[in-house]
Short mmCIF file of C-alpha atoms and ligand atoms in Angstrom, two decimals:
data_model
loop_
_atom_site.label_atom_id
_atom_site.label_comp_id
_atom_site.label_asym_id
_atom_site.label_seq_id
_atom_site.Cartn_x
_atom_site.Cartn_y
_atom_site.Cartn_z
CA MET A 1 -32.34 6.23 -35.73
CA LYS A 2 -32.74 9.67 -37.32
CA ALA A 3 -29.01 9.88 -37.70
CA LEU A 4 -28.90 6.52 -39.46
CA LEU A 5 -31.53 7.71 -41.91
CA ALA A 6 -29.37 10.71 -42.59
CA LEU A 7 -26.56 8.29 -43.39
CA LEU A 8 -28.68 6.42 -45.89
CA LEU A 9 -29.63 9.73 -47.46
CA LEU A 10 -25.97 10.61 -47.82
CA GLY A 11 -25.49 7.28 -49.61
CA ALA A 12 -28.24 8.19 -52.02
CA LEU A 13 -26.63 11.59 -52.64
CA GLY A 14 -23.46 9.67 -53.45
CA CYS A 15 -25.35 7.80 -56.19
CA TRP A 16 -26.57 11.04 -57.62
CA ALA A 17 -23.04 12.51 -57.55
CA VAL A 18 -21.87 9.75 -59.95
CA GLU A 19 -24.01 11.31 -62.64
CA VAL A 20 -22.11 14.63 -62.64
CA LYS A 21 -19.95 14.91 -65.75
CA ARG A 22 -16.22 14.77 -64.99
CA PRO A 23 -13.18 13.02 -66.45
CA ARG A 24 -12.56 9.43 -65.43
CA GLY A 25 -10.75 9.09 -62.08
CA VAL A 26 -11.61 12.61 -60.85
CA SER A 27 -13.44 13.12 -57.55
CA VAL A 28 -16.52 15.32 -57.22
CA SER A 29 -14.58 17.79 -55.11
CA ASN A 30 -11.88 18.14 -57.80
CA ARG A 31 -14.36 18.33 -60.66
CA GLY A 32 -13.97 22.15 -60.89
CA PHE A 33 -10.32 21.81 -61.92
CA TYR A 34 -11.25 19.79 -65.01
CA ASP A 35 -13.35 22.18 -67.21
CA ASP A 36 -13.31 20.83 -70.75
CA SER A 37 -13.94 24.31 -72.16
CA LYS A 38 -10.55 25.58 -70.88
CA PRO A 39 -6.92 24.41 -71.05
CA PHE A 40 -6.01 22.24 -68.06
CA THR A 41 -3.48 23.45 -65.47
CA CYS A 42 -1.70 20.66 -63.57
CA LEU A 43 -2.93 20.75 -59.94
CA ASP A 44 0.59 21.60 -58.72
CA GLY A 45 0.39 24.65 -61.08
CA SER A 46 3.56 23.59 -62.89
CA ARG A 47 2.10 23.51 -66.40
CA THR A 48 -0.95 24.26 -68.49
CA ILE A 49 -1.88 21.96 -71.37
CA PRO A 50 -4.77 21.77 -73.87
CA PHE A 51 -7.72 19.93 -72.28
CA ASP A 52 -7.62 17.13 -74.84
CA ARG A 53 -4.34 15.98 -73.27
CA VAL A 54 -6.21 15.06 -70.08
CA ASN A 55 -6.52 11.27 -69.87
CA ASP A 56 -4.84 10.83 -73.32
CA ASP A 57 -2.68 8.07 -71.84
CA TYR A 58 0.42 10.29 -71.93
CA CYS A 59 1.82 11.82 -68.73
CA ASP A 60 2.28 15.60 -69.05
CA CYS A 61 2.06 16.84 -65.44
CA ALA A 62 4.88 16.13 -62.95
CA ASP A 63 2.21 15.51 -60.27
CA GLY A 64 0.34 13.07 -62.53
CA THR A 65 -2.91 15.06 -62.36
CA ASP A 66 -3.49 15.16 -66.14
CA GLU A 67 -3.93 11.36 -66.17
CA PRO A 68 -6.36 10.59 -63.33
CA GLY A 69 -8.10 7.91 -65.36
CA THR A 70 -5.14 6.12 -67.05
CA PRO A 71 -2.05 4.37 -65.73
CA ALA A 72 0.23 6.74 -67.74
CA CYS A 73 1.64 8.64 -64.72
CA SER A 74 3.55 6.58 -62.19
CA ASN A 75 2.44 8.93 -59.42
CA GLY A 76 -1.16 9.29 -60.61
CA ARG A 77 -4.16 8.66 -58.38
CA PHE A 78 -7.48 7.23 -59.56
CA HIS A 79 -10.61 8.15 -57.67
CA CYS A 80 -13.32 5.49 -57.29
CA THR A 81 -16.66 7.05 -56.46
CA ASN A 82 -17.91 3.79 -54.94
CA ALA A 83 -21.48 5.03 -54.76
CA GLY A 84 -23.26 3.38 -51.82
CA TYR A 85 -19.96 2.87 -49.99
CA LYS A 86 -16.82 4.90 -49.23
CA PRO A 87 -15.06 6.84 -52.02
CA GLN A 88 -11.43 5.81 -52.37
CA TYR A 89 -8.18 6.75 -54.17
CA ILE A 90 -6.03 4.00 -55.64
CA PRO A 91 -2.61 4.35 -57.37
CA SER A 92 -3.28 4.78 -61.10
CA SER A 93 -0.95 1.85 -61.80
CA ARG A 94 -3.83 -0.39 -60.66
CA ILE A 95 -6.11 0.82 -63.46
CA ASN A 96 -6.94 -1.98 -65.87
CA ASP A 97 -4.45 -4.35 -64.23
CA GLY A 98 -7.02 -7.13 -64.19
CA ILE A 99 -7.64 -6.86 -60.44
CA CYS A 100 -10.85 -5.31 -59.15
CA ASP A 101 -9.84 -2.62 -56.65
CA CYS A 102 -12.81 -0.27 -56.61
CA CYS A 103 -16.05 -1.80 -55.36
CA ASP A 104 -17.89 0.08 -58.15
CA THR A 105 -15.65 -1.73 -60.77
CA THR A 106 -14.60 1.59 -62.39
CA ASP A 107 -10.83 0.87 -62.23
CA GLU A 108 -11.21 -2.07 -64.64
CA TYR A 109 -12.98 -0.37 -67.55
CA ASN A 110 -10.77 -1.79 -70.28
CA SER A 111 -9.03 -4.91 -69.03
CA GLY A 112 -11.67 -7.49 -69.68
CA ALA A 113 -11.69 -8.35 -65.98
CA VAL A 114 -15.18 -9.25 -64.86
CA CYS A 115 -15.83 -7.16 -61.74
CA GLU A 116 -18.97 -7.16 -59.68
CA ASN A 117 -20.22 -3.98 -58.06
CA THR A 118 -20.06 -4.79 -54.34
CA CYS A 119 -20.46 -1.22 -53.03
CA ARG A 120 -24.06 -1.62 -51.97
CA GLU A 121 -23.28 -4.82 -50.06
CA LEU A 122 -20.23 -3.24 -48.41
CA GLY A 123 -22.31 -0.17 -47.59
CA ARG A 124 -24.98 -2.35 -46.05
CA LYS A 125 -22.45 -4.20 -43.94
CA GLU A 126 -20.84 -0.98 -42.84
CA LEU A 127 -24.23 0.43 -41.96
CA GLU A 128 -24.92 -2.66 -39.88
CA GLU A 129 -21.56 -2.28 -38.19
CA LEU A 130 -22.30 1.38 -37.54
CA GLN A 131 -25.69 0.46 -36.16
CA ILE A 132 -24.08 -2.00 -33.78
CA GLN A 133 -21.49 0.57 -32.75
CA ALA A 134 -24.19 3.20 -32.34
CA GLU A 135 -26.18 0.78 -30.22
CA VAL A 136 -23.11 0.07 -28.04
CA ALA A 137 -22.45 3.80 -27.75
CA ARG A 138 -26.08 4.50 -26.88
CA GLU A 139 -26.27 1.77 -24.28
CA GLY A 140 -22.79 2.63 -22.94
CA PHE A 141 -23.70 6.26 -22.74
CA ARG A 142 -26.91 5.43 -20.90
CA VAL A 143 -24.93 3.36 -18.37
CA LYS A 144 -22.43 6.19 -18.12
CA GLN A 145 -25.18 8.55 -16.98
CA LEU A 146 -26.04 6.10 -14.19
CA LEU A 147 -22.36 5.84 -13.28
CA ILE A 148 -22.14 9.61 -13.11
CA GLU A 149 -25.16 9.78 -10.84
CA GLU A 150 -23.78 6.99 -8.63
CA ALA A 151 -20.43 8.74 -8.51
CA ARG A 152 -22.05 12.01 -7.45
CA LYS A 153 -23.94 10.31 -4.63
CA GLY A 154 -20.92 8.24 -3.63
CA ARG A 155 -18.70 11.29 -3.53
CA GLU A 156 -21.18 13.20 -1.37
CA GLU A 157 -21.51 10.24 0.98
CA LYS A 158 -17.75 9.91 1.24
CA GLN A 159 -17.28 13.58 1.92
CA THR A 160 -19.93 13.50 4.65
CA LYS A 161 -18.40 10.38 6.14
CA LEU A 162 -14.96 11.96 6.04
CA GLN A 163 -16.18 15.09 7.81
CA GLU A 164 -17.91 13.01 10.46
CA MET A 165 -14.85 10.88 10.99
CA VAL A 166 -12.50 13.83 11.23
CA GLN A 167 -14.75 15.23 13.92
CA SER A 168 -15.12 12.03 15.89
CA ARG A 169 -11.40 11.42 15.61
CA GLN A 170 -10.82 14.32 18.01
CA ALA A 171 -13.16 12.79 20.58
CA LEU A 172 -11.61 9.36 20.12
CA GLN A 173 -8.12 10.81 20.41
CA ALA A 174 -9.14 12.48 23.69
CA GLN A 175 -10.57 9.19 24.91
CA VAL A 176 -7.36 7.36 23.99
CA ASP A 177 -5.31 10.00 25.86
CA SER A 178 -7.43 9.69 28.98
CA LEU A 179 -7.41 5.87 28.84
CA ARG A 180 -3.64 5.98 28.44
CA ALA A 181 -3.38 8.14 31.56
CA GLU A 182 -5.72 5.75 33.42
CA LYS A 183 -3.64 2.82 32.29
CA GLU A 184 -0.42 4.47 33.45
CA THR A 185 -2.02 5.38 36.77
CA ALA A 186 -3.08 1.77 37.26
CA GLU A 187 0.26 0.37 36.15
CA THR A 188 2.36 2.20 38.76
CA PRO A 189 0.87 0.50 41.86
CA GLU A 190 0.64 -2.75 39.87
CA GLN A 191 4.37 -2.66 39.14
CA GLU A 192 5.21 -1.71 42.72
CA ALA A 193 3.12 -4.55 44.12
CA LYS A 194 4.59 -7.04 41.63
CA ASP A 195 8.12 -5.90 42.43
CA ALA A 196 7.45 -6.18 46.17
CA HIS A 197 6.04 -9.67 45.70
CA LYS A 198 9.04 -10.72 43.65
CA LYS A 199 11.45 -9.16 46.14
CA ALA A 200 9.82 -10.97 49.06
CA TRP A 201 9.95 -14.21 47.08
CA GLU A 202 13.63 -13.73 46.26
CA GLU A 203 14.43 -12.86 49.88
CA SER A 204 12.65 -15.95 51.10
CA LYS A 205 14.55 -18.02 48.55
CA GLU A 206 17.82 -16.53 49.81
CA ALA A 207 16.88 -17.22 53.42
CA GLU A 208 16.01 -20.78 52.51
CA LYS A 209 19.32 -21.17 50.71
CA ALA A 210 21.16 -19.82 53.77
CA ASP A 211 19.32 -22.32 55.96
CA VAL A 212 20.25 -25.18 53.65
CA ASP A 213 23.86 -24.00 53.60
CA LYS A 214 23.92 -23.79 57.38
CA GLN A 215 22.47 -27.27 57.64
CA ARG A 216 25.06 -28.59 55.22
CA SER A 217 27.91 -26.90 57.11
CA LEU A 218 26.71 -28.68 60.26
CA GLU A 219 26.63 -32.01 58.44
CA VAL A 220 30.11 -31.40 57.02
CA PHE A 221 31.41 -30.44 60.44
CA THR A 222 30.02 -33.68 61.85
CA ASP A 223 31.49 -35.54 58.93
CA LEU A 224 34.97 -33.99 59.35
CA ASP A 225 34.99 -34.29 63.14
CA GLN A 226 36.07 -37.89 62.98
CA ASP A 227 36.40 -38.38 66.78
CA SER A 228 33.09 -36.55 67.33
CA ASP A 229 34.58 -34.45 70.14
CA GLY A 230 32.87 -31.28 68.89
CA MET A 231 36.21 -29.79 67.80
CA LEU A 232 37.81 -29.93 64.34
CA THR A 233 41.56 -30.34 64.26
CA ALA A 234 44.03 -29.98 61.38
CA SER A 235 44.76 -33.72 61.40
CA GLU A 236 41.09 -34.43 60.73
CA LEU A 237 41.39 -32.54 57.43
CA LEU A 238 44.42 -34.43 56.10
CA SER A 239 42.51 -37.23 54.41
CA HIS A 240 40.43 -34.76 52.35
CA LEU A 241 42.63 -34.43 49.28
CA GLU A 242 40.09 -32.21 47.53
CA LEU A 243 41.03 -29.48 50.04
CA ASP A 244 44.61 -29.41 48.71
CA VAL A 245 45.55 -25.75 48.25
CA ASP A 246 48.97 -25.80 46.51
CA GLY A 247 47.95 -28.49 44.02
CA ASP A 248 50.58 -31.08 45.07
CA GLY A 249 47.93 -33.75 45.48
CA SER A 250 48.05 -33.88 49.28
CA VAL A 251 46.88 -31.78 52.21
CA SER A 252 49.90 -30.93 54.35
CA ASP A 253 49.73 -30.11 58.07
CA GLN A 254 50.46 -26.56 57.19
CA GLU A 255 47.66 -26.37 54.62
CA ALA A 256 45.25 -27.93 57.12
CA GLN A 257 46.38 -25.54 59.83
CA SER A 258 45.96 -22.53 57.59
CA LEU A 259 42.41 -23.62 56.72
CA LEU A 260 41.63 -23.58 60.46
CA GLY A 261 43.14 -20.08 60.83
CA GLY A 262 44.99 -19.34 64.07
CA PRO A 263 43.79 -21.98 66.58
CA SER A 264 44.78 -25.65 66.52
CA SER A 265 41.13 -26.68 66.60
CA VAL A 266 37.78 -24.96 65.97
CA ASP A 267 34.31 -25.53 67.32
CA VAL A 268 31.25 -25.67 65.12
CA GLY A 269 30.58 -21.88 65.37
CA SER A 270 34.10 -20.90 64.26
CA PHE A 271 34.01 -23.60 61.61
CA GLN A 272 30.80 -22.14 60.11
CA GLU A 273 32.20 -18.62 60.28
CA SER A 274 35.71 -19.00 58.87
CA VAL A 275 36.43 -22.53 57.60
CA TRP A 276 33.21 -23.44 55.83
CA PRO A 277 33.28 -20.44 53.41
CA GLN A 278 36.77 -21.60 52.26
CA ILE A 279 35.86 -25.23 51.63
CA ARG A 280 32.18 -24.99 50.68
CA GLU A 281 32.82 -25.41 46.94
CA LYS A 282 35.61 -27.98 47.25
CA TYR A 283 34.45 -30.26 49.99
CA LYS A 284 33.42 -33.79 49.09
CA SER A 285 32.07 -36.30 51.53
CA GLU A 286 33.48 -39.78 51.33
CA ALA A 287 30.37 -40.85 49.41
CA ASP A 288 30.59 -37.92 47.00
CA ALA A 289 34.22 -38.69 46.35
CA LEU A 290 33.36 -42.11 44.88
CA PRO A 291 33.96 -42.06 41.12
CA VAL A 292 30.84 -41.54 38.97
CA PRO A 293 30.30 -44.63 36.77
CA PRO A 294 30.89 -43.83 33.06
CA ILE A 295 27.75 -42.92 31.07
CA GLU A 296 26.81 -45.62 28.65
CA GLU A 297 25.98 -44.62 25.10
CA PRO A 298 22.59 -46.05 24.20
CA THR A 299 22.97 -49.06 21.96
CA GLU A 300 20.48 -51.20 20.13
CA SER A 301 20.24 -53.43 23.10
CA HIS A 302 19.79 -50.52 25.55
CA PRO A 303 16.66 -51.45 27.48
CA GLU A 304 15.51 -47.80 27.89
CA VAL A 305 15.42 -47.03 24.19
CA PRO A 306 12.14 -48.12 22.58
CA GLU A 307 12.57 -50.38 19.56
CA ASP A 308 10.96 -48.13 16.99
CA GLU A 309 13.27 -45.28 17.94
CA ASP A 310 16.19 -47.63 17.47
CA GLU A 311 15.16 -47.96 13.87
CA GLU A 312 15.08 -44.21 13.49
CA ASP A 313 18.60 -44.01 14.81
CA GLY A 314 19.63 -45.91 11.74
CA ASP A 315 18.13 -43.23 9.47
CA GLU A 316 20.34 -40.53 8.15
CA GLY A 317 19.64 -36.81 7.86
CA GLU A 318 16.94 -34.80 9.59
CA ASP A 319 15.87 -37.63 11.87
CA ASP A 320 19.22 -37.54 13.60
CA GLU A 321 18.63 -33.95 14.59
CA GLU A 322 15.17 -34.73 15.89
CA ASP A 323 16.66 -37.40 18.10
CA GLU A 324 19.10 -35.06 19.76
CA PRO A 325 16.96 -33.78 22.64
CA GLU A 326 16.74 -37.34 23.92
CA GLU A 327 20.38 -37.06 25.00
CA ASP A 328 19.04 -35.35 28.10
CA ILE A 329 17.84 -38.73 29.24
CA ARG A 330 21.43 -39.85 29.51
CA VAL A 331 22.54 -37.08 31.90
CA PRO A 332 23.13 -38.70 35.27
CA PRO A 333 20.58 -37.64 37.87
CA SER A 334 23.28 -36.01 40.05
CA LYS A 335 24.04 -33.55 37.23
CA THR A 336 20.51 -32.49 36.35
CA GLN A 337 19.70 -28.93 37.27
CA GLU A 338 17.19 -28.63 40.02
CA ALA A 339 14.02 -27.09 38.62
CA GLU A 340 13.65 -23.48 39.75
CA PRO A 341 10.76 -23.42 42.16
CA GLU A 342 7.88 -21.38 40.86
CA MET A 343 7.07 -18.04 42.35
CA PRO A 344 4.01 -18.36 44.58
CA PRO A 345 0.79 -16.80 43.29
CA TYR A 346 0.20 -13.13 43.97
CA ASP A 347 -1.64 -12.18 47.10
CA GLU A 348 -5.19 -10.87 46.74
CA THR A 349 -4.28 -7.18 46.88
CA THR A 350 -1.55 -7.49 44.26
CA GLN A 351 -3.81 -9.61 42.03
CA ALA A 352 -6.54 -6.98 42.33
CA LEU A 353 -4.05 -4.30 41.24
CA ILE A 354 -2.94 -6.49 38.30
CA ASP A 355 -6.55 -7.10 37.26
CA ALA A 356 -7.34 -3.40 37.46
CA ALA A 357 -4.25 -2.51 35.41
CA GLN A 358 -5.04 -5.24 32.87
CA LYS A 359 -8.55 -3.90 32.47
CA ALA A 360 -7.17 -0.38 31.95
CA ARG A 361 -4.67 -1.76 29.41
CA SER A 362 -7.37 -3.61 27.45
CA GLN A 363 -9.61 -0.55 27.39
CA TYR A 364 -6.73 1.62 26.22
CA GLU A 365 -5.63 -0.89 23.55
CA GLU A 366 -9.16 -1.28 22.24
CA ALA A 367 -9.65 2.49 21.95
CA GLU A 368 -6.21 2.84 20.39
CA LYS A 369 -7.08 0.23 17.78
CA SER A 370 -10.36 1.99 16.98
CA LEU A 371 -8.40 5.22 16.54
CA ARG A 372 -5.91 3.54 14.22
CA ASP A 373 -8.74 1.96 12.20
CA MET A 374 -10.45 5.32 11.99
CA GLU A 375 -7.25 6.97 10.82
CA ASP A 376 -6.82 4.29 8.15
CA THR A 377 -10.37 4.91 6.95
CA ILE A 378 -9.79 8.68 6.91
CA ARG A 379 -6.58 8.26 4.91
CA GLY A 380 -8.39 5.92 2.50
CA LEU A 381 -11.27 8.36 2.03
CA GLU A 382 -8.92 11.31 1.57
CA LYS A 383 -6.98 9.40 -1.04
CA GLU A 384 -10.11 8.32 -2.90
CA ILE A 385 -11.55 11.83 -2.89
CA SER A 386 -8.30 13.27 -4.21
CA LEU A 387 -8.22 11.01 -7.29
CA ASP A 388 -9.31 12.29 -10.70
CA PHE A 389 -12.22 10.08 -11.76
CA GLY A 390 -12.98 11.95 -14.98
CA PRO A 391 -14.94 15.12 -15.81
CA ASN A 392 -18.07 13.82 -14.07
CA GLY A 393 -16.61 11.14 -11.83
CA GLU A 394 -17.67 8.47 -14.34
CA PHE A 395 -14.53 6.37 -13.72
CA SER A 396 -14.97 6.25 -9.94
CA TYR A 397 -16.79 2.91 -10.08
CA LEU A 398 -13.49 1.34 -11.17
CA TYR A 399 -11.79 2.29 -7.90
CA GLY A 400 -11.13 -0.76 -5.74
CA GLU A 401 -12.02 -3.14 -8.60
CA CYS A 402 -9.72 -5.39 -10.63
CA TYR A 403 -10.15 -6.87 -14.13
CA GLU A 404 -8.26 -9.88 -15.39
CA LEU A 405 -7.22 -11.21 -18.75
CA SER A 406 -5.70 -14.62 -19.16
CA THR A 407 -3.23 -15.30 -21.97
CA SER A 408 -1.43 -18.57 -22.69
CA GLU A 409 1.47 -17.56 -20.41
CA TYR A 410 0.18 -15.04 -17.88
CA VAL A 411 -2.82 -13.75 -16.00
CA TYR A 412 -2.83 -9.97 -16.33
CA ARG A 413 -4.69 -8.01 -13.68
CA LEU A 414 -5.70 -4.39 -14.05
CA CYS A 415 -6.75 -2.61 -10.86
CA PRO A 416 -7.57 0.91 -12.08
CA PHE A 417 -6.09 3.74 -9.98
CA ASN A 418 -3.99 1.15 -8.18
CA ARG A 419 -1.73 -1.21 -10.12
CA VAL A 420 -1.27 -3.65 -13.01
CA THR A 421 0.26 -7.08 -12.45
CA GLN A 422 1.35 -10.09 -14.45
CA LYS A 423 1.29 -13.55 -12.89
CA PRO A 424 2.86 -16.50 -14.70
CA LYS A 425 0.30 -19.27 -15.16
CA HIS A 426 2.77 -22.06 -14.64
CA GLY A 427 4.29 -21.00 -11.32
CA GLY A 428 6.34 -18.03 -10.24
CA SER A 429 5.57 -14.84 -8.43
CA GLU A 430 3.52 -11.87 -9.53
CA THR A 431 5.28 -9.02 -11.32
CA ASN A 432 4.26 -5.41 -10.84
CA LEU A 433 3.73 -3.83 -14.25
CA GLY A 434 3.25 -0.37 -12.76
CA THR A 435 1.37 1.52 -10.09
CA TRP A 436 -1.18 4.23 -10.86
CA GLY A 437 0.45 7.25 -12.38
CA SER A 438 -1.87 9.56 -14.29
CA TRP A 439 -4.29 10.07 -17.14
CA ALA A 440 -2.16 10.22 -20.26
CA GLY A 441 -4.44 10.73 -23.29
CA PRO A 442 -3.93 13.61 -25.72
CA GLU A 443 -4.97 17.07 -24.55
CA ASP A 444 -8.41 16.86 -26.18
CA ASN A 445 -9.03 13.30 -24.90
CA LYS A 446 -7.07 13.06 -21.68
CA PHE A 447 -9.27 10.31 -20.21
CA SER A 448 -8.61 7.88 -23.05
CA ILE A 449 -5.33 6.50 -21.67
CA MET A 450 -4.28 5.46 -18.16
CA LYS A 451 -0.61 5.32 -17.31
CA PHE A 452 0.86 2.99 -14.67
CA GLU A 453 4.53 3.51 -13.81
CA HIS A 454 7.47 2.42 -11.65
CA GLY A 455 6.75 -1.32 -11.77
CA THR A 456 9.28 -4.07 -11.10
CA SER A 457 12.57 -3.21 -12.76
CA CYS A 458 13.33 -5.02 -15.97
CA TRP A 459 16.65 -6.78 -16.30
CA GLN A 460 18.95 -4.38 -18.15
CA GLY A 461 15.94 -2.29 -18.99
CA PRO A 462 13.50 0.30 -17.67
CA ASN A 463 11.13 -0.18 -14.76
CA ARG A 464 8.02 -1.87 -16.06
CA SER A 465 5.17 0.44 -17.07
CA THR A 466 1.74 0.01 -18.67
CA GLN A 467 -0.52 2.14 -20.82
CA VAL A 468 -4.19 1.28 -20.74
CA LYS A 469 -6.17 2.39 -23.77
CA LEU A 470 -9.83 3.01 -22.91
CA SER A 471 -12.66 2.50 -25.40
CA CYS A 472 -16.41 2.73 -25.18
CA GLY A 473 -18.08 -0.57 -24.31
CA LYS A 474 -21.33 -1.75 -22.76
CA ASP A 475 -19.36 -3.87 -20.31
CA THR A 476 -16.19 -3.28 -18.33
CA VAL A 477 -13.57 -5.65 -19.67
CA VAL A 478 -9.89 -5.98 -20.58
CA THR A 479 -9.80 -7.28 -24.16
CA SER A 480 -6.10 -7.46 -24.94
CA THR A 481 -2.61 -7.08 -23.55
CA SER A 482 0.65 -6.76 -25.41
CA GLU A 483 4.24 -5.74 -24.81
CA PRO A 484 5.05 -3.43 -27.75
CA SER A 485 8.53 -2.93 -26.37
CA ARG A 486 10.26 -4.93 -23.64
CA CYS A 487 8.74 -4.24 -20.22
CA GLU A 488 6.40 -1.62 -21.69
CA TYR A 489 2.90 -3.03 -21.75
CA LEU A 490 -0.28 -2.02 -23.51
CA MET A 491 -3.79 -3.00 -22.45
CA GLU A 492 -7.09 -2.44 -24.19
CA PHE A 493 -9.89 -1.77 -21.78
CA PHE A 494 -13.58 -1.24 -22.56
CA THR A 495 -15.85 0.68 -20.21
CA PRO A 496 -19.16 2.55 -20.50
CA ALA A 497 -17.39 5.47 -18.79
CA ALA A 498 -15.42 6.02 -22.01
CA CYS A 499 -18.59 6.36 -24.17
CA HIS A 500 -19.50 9.69 -25.67
CA SER A 501 -22.98 10.79 -26.59
CA PRO A 502 -24.20 8.77 -29.65
CA PRO A 503 -24.82 11.81 -31.95
CA GLU A 504 -21.15 12.68 -31.59
CA VAL A 505 -20.19 9.18 -32.66
CA LEU A 506 -22.42 9.32 -35.72
CA SER A 507 -21.46 12.79 -36.85
CA GLU A 508 -17.83 11.58 -36.98
CA ASP A 509 -18.94 8.68 -39.17
CA HIS A 510 -20.89 11.02 -41.48
CA ASP A 511 -17.67 12.72 -42.40
CA GLU A 512 -16.14 9.40 -43.36
CA LEU A 513 -18.94 8.53 -45.74
C1 MAN B 601 9.28 -11.44 -17.70
C2 MAN B 601 7.99 -10.82 -18.13
C3 MAN B 601 8.07 -10.33 -19.55
C4 MAN B 601 9.29 -9.45 -19.73
C5 MAN B 601 10.53 -10.13 -19.24
C6 MAN B 601 11.73 -9.18 -19.30
O1 MAN B 601 9.48 -12.63 -18.37
O2 MAN B 601 7.73 -9.76 -17.26
O3 MAN B 601 6.89 -9.63 -19.90
O4 MAN B 601 9.46 -9.11 -21.09
O5 MAN B 601 10.35 -10.56 -17.91
O6 MAN B 601 12.89 -9.80 -18.87
#
């Protein structure tokens, strides 16, 4: 409030300054150059003229400084004192042009224009505006102090947490290593027992298959031994055309004889040993040899096809594909693959080894996951601690937060220290307008601009990038976005962290007044 009073005082001083004698259109600070007791030297030093030629409505000086109060010089400048508001220079061509330029009306002293002195009103409004700004700065600055304090505490907490985690990581790593060893120790006997179980199962399957084959060879022998004398002769093979070797469509005596090997007839033992292996794949019993009836395509009248599915058959497109698996139904039973019998359950000892190994695996995996989570947290903390959150950490509260602004076309999203995105409102995917790069303000105000770089590439242009201009505000908010040049974006962002101490703000404004 003291500072505002000082402002008002300055205004009053301005009023007093109007009273100082000086030629029309000359500012207080230039008054010394216009001494009516001496000849006048143009301010560029180019010429000296008698003082009565100052403001005589004739331009003598090349820089126009002899006619500050008349429109005689095309490059002249008229100074309005504007007591109660801001002093101002206007081009001297605007003097007496019938338009009120200076709020104190002094530019229209001889045009007949009726001007009203609005300086006091403008000054009052400006003062109000300054008061509001000062209030925002004060409140923002107060919040900033809290943010700084929070940031200090947060940073300490994070550092402590990081130290603790780095220490416990070692212990956790050791635990993971020992659980891995335990798991591996448990998995070796588990694997051996499972392999042994599988091997025994496969061997028993083989033995079973051999039994079945032996049984079949006996049946075939009985089948082929037409006179049932316990001996198979070449002539008994002749009717079995499927045993034709040379492909002439018949089984000759010679072919039959060669199937039997040396002797003219073989008993069941020799048959199983030397004949059966040769004919096993070819042999067909009389019943097998009967032709398989042709497979009927399902039709609308097919009794096995439900009616509603019939209708679907009529549909075109995807439905046809969905119907395909049903073709399996039409495979004749003789051609269906016999379902592989399932392996019998593990015996108790093997199951106990599996359970033990599974327990060791779960314990290892759980510890491993905790270690990975811990490492993620450590990396996150290290990253956060390494970021530059301003001289006193005042910007740290923005980390992990996002602020949106909706325009007619897009929703823009600013996630400080992370990324900026643009999402079309009417469909379409999000575009990356840049990931966190660096602080990019001028040397004396580095923390006034954030730069986000290397966003999605722009067609025939640069990779998208965004500059975020920070201003002091009570609240944290994005107020505008624009694209000053294609794929280069600009955002205006208000935050208490960008507020400076109020006296600083006001002393700058003093200079303006
Ligand atoms: C999209 C948006 C715009 C950008 C163009 C460039 O439409 O990202 O902001 O100007 O692409 O092609």
